[in-house]
mmCIF file of C-alpha atoms in Angstrom:
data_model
loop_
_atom_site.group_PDB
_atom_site.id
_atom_site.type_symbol
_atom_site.label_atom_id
_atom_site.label_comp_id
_atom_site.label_asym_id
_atom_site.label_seq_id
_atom_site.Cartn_x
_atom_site.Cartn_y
_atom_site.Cartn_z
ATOM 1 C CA UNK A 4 220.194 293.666 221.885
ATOM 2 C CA UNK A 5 223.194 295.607 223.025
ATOM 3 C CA UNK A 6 227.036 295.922 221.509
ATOM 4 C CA UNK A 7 230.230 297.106 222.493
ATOM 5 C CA UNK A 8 232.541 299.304 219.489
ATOM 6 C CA UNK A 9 235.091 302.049 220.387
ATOM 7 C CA UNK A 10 234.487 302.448 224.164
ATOM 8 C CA UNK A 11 230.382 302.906 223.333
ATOM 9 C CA UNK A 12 227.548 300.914 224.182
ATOM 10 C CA UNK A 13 225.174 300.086 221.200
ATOM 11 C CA UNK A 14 221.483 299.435 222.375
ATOM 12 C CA UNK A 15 219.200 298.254 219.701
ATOM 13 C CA UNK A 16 215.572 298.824 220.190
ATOM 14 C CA UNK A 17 213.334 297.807 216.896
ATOM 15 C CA UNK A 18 214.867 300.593 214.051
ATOM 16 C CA UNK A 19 216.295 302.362 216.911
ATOM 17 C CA UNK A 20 219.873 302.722 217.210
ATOM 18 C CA UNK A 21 221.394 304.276 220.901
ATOM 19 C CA UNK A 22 224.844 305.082 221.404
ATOM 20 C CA UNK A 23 226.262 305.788 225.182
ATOM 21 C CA UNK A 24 229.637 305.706 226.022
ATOM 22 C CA UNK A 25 230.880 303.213 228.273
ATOM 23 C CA UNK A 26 231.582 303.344 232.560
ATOM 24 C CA UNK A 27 235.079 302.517 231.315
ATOM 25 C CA UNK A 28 235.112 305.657 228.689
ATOM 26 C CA UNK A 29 233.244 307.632 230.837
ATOM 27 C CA UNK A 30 236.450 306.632 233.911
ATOM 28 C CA UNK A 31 239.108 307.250 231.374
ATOM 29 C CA UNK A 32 238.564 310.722 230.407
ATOM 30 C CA UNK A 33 237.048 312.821 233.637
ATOM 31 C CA UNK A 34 234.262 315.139 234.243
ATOM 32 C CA UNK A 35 233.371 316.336 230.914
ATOM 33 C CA UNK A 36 232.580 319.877 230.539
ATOM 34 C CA UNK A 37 231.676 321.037 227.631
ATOM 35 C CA UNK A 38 229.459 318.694 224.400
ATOM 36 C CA UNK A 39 229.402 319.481 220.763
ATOM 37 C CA UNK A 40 227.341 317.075 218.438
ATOM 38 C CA UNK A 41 227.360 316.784 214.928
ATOM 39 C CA UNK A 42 225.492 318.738 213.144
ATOM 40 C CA UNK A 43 225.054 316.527 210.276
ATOM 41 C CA UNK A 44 222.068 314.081 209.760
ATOM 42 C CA UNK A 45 223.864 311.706 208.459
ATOM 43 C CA UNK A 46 226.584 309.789 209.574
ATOM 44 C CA UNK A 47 229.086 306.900 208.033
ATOM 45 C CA UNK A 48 231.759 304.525 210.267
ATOM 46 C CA UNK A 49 234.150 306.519 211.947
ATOM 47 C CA UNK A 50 232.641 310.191 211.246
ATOM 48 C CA UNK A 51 232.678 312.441 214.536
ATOM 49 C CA UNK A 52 229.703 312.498 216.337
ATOM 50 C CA UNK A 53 230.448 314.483 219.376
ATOM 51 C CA UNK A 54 233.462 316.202 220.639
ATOM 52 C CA UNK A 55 234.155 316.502 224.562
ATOM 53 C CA UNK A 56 236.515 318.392 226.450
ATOM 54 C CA UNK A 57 236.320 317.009 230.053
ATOM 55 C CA UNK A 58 238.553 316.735 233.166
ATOM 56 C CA UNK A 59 241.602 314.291 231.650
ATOM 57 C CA UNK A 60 240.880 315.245 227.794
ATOM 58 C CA UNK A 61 239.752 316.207 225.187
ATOM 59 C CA UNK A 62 238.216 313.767 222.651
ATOM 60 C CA UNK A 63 236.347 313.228 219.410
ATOM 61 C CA UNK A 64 234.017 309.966 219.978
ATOM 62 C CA UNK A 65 233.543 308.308 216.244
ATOM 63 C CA UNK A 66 230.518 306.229 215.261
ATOM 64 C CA UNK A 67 230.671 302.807 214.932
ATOM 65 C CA UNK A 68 227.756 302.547 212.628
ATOM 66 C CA UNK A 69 226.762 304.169 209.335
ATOM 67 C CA UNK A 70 223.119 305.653 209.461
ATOM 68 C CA UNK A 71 220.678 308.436 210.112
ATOM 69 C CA UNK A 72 220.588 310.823 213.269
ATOM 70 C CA UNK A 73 217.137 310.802 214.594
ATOM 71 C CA UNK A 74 218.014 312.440 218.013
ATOM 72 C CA UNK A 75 220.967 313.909 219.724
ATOM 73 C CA UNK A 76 221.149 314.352 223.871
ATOM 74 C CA UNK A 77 220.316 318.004 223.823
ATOM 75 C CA UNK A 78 220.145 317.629 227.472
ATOM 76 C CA UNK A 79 224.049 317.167 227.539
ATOM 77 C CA UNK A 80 224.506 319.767 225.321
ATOM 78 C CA UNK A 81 223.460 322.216 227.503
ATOM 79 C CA UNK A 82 224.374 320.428 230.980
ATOM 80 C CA UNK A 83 227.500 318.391 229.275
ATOM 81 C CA UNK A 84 228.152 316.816 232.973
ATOM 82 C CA UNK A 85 224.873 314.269 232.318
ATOM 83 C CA UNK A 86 227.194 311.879 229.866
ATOM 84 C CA UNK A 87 228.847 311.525 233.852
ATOM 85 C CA UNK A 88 225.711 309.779 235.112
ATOM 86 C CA UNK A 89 225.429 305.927 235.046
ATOM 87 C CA UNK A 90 222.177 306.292 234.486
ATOM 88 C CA UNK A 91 221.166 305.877 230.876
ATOM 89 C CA UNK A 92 218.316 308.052 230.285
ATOM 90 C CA UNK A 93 221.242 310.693 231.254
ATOM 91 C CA UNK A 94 224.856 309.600 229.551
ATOM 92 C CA UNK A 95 223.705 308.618 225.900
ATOM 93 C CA UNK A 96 224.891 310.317 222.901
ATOM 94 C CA UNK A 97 222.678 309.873 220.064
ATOM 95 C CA UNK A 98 219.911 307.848 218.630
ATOM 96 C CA UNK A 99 220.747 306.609 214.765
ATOM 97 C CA UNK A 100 217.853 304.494 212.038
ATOM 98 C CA UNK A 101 218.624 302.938 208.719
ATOM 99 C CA UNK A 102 221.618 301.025 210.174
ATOM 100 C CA UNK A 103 223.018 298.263 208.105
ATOM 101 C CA UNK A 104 221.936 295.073 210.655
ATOM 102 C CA UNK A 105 225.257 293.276 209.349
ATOM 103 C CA UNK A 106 227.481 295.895 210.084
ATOM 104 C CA UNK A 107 225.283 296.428 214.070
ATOM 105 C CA UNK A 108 225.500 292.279 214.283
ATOM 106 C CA UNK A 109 229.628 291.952 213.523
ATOM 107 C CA UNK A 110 230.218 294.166 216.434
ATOM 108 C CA UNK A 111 231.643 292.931 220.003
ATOM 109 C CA UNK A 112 228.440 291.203 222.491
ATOM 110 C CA UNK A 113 227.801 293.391 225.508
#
């Protein structure tokens, strides 16, 4: 099951949580350059969970679910232009568990 919040795609996979930004996000700010991730292991709705500095910007994407970090794109962190690719093995961000299902369910179809 997949969902749309803040620019970022949502793909649900049993307890398994991935967050990708959007071809539209990915248009609207430019090559990106440089990818820090949270450190924490937790995060709540709206908390920072990666900041980019690309081509057009620089940006602070915010979750759009509460829950735990399992796994962060280290990839991207050390080659930051893989959140460019439209493949998405490549341009995800991070993988959260323990997500409330109601809060996953009230957000936008994809």
């Amino acid at each position: 099951m997949k969902k749309f919040a803040n620019y970022l795609l949502i793909e649900k996979i049993d307890d398994h949580y991935t967050i990708s930004m959007t071809p539209e996000l990915q248009d609207d700010i430019g090559t990106i350059g440089y990818a820090h991730f949270t450190e924490n292991d937790t995060v709540a709705v709206d908390d920072v969970i990666v900041n980019l500095e690309a081509s057009k910007t620089v940006i602070s994407i915010l979750s759009p679910l509460a829950g735990k970090i399992v796994e962060r794109n280290e990839a991207a962190r050390l080659i930051p232009d893989l959140l460019n690719s439209e493949k998405p093995e490549y341009n995800w961000l991070l993988v959260l568990t323990d997500v409330d299902q109601v809060a996953f369910e009230s957000l936008e179809d994809a």
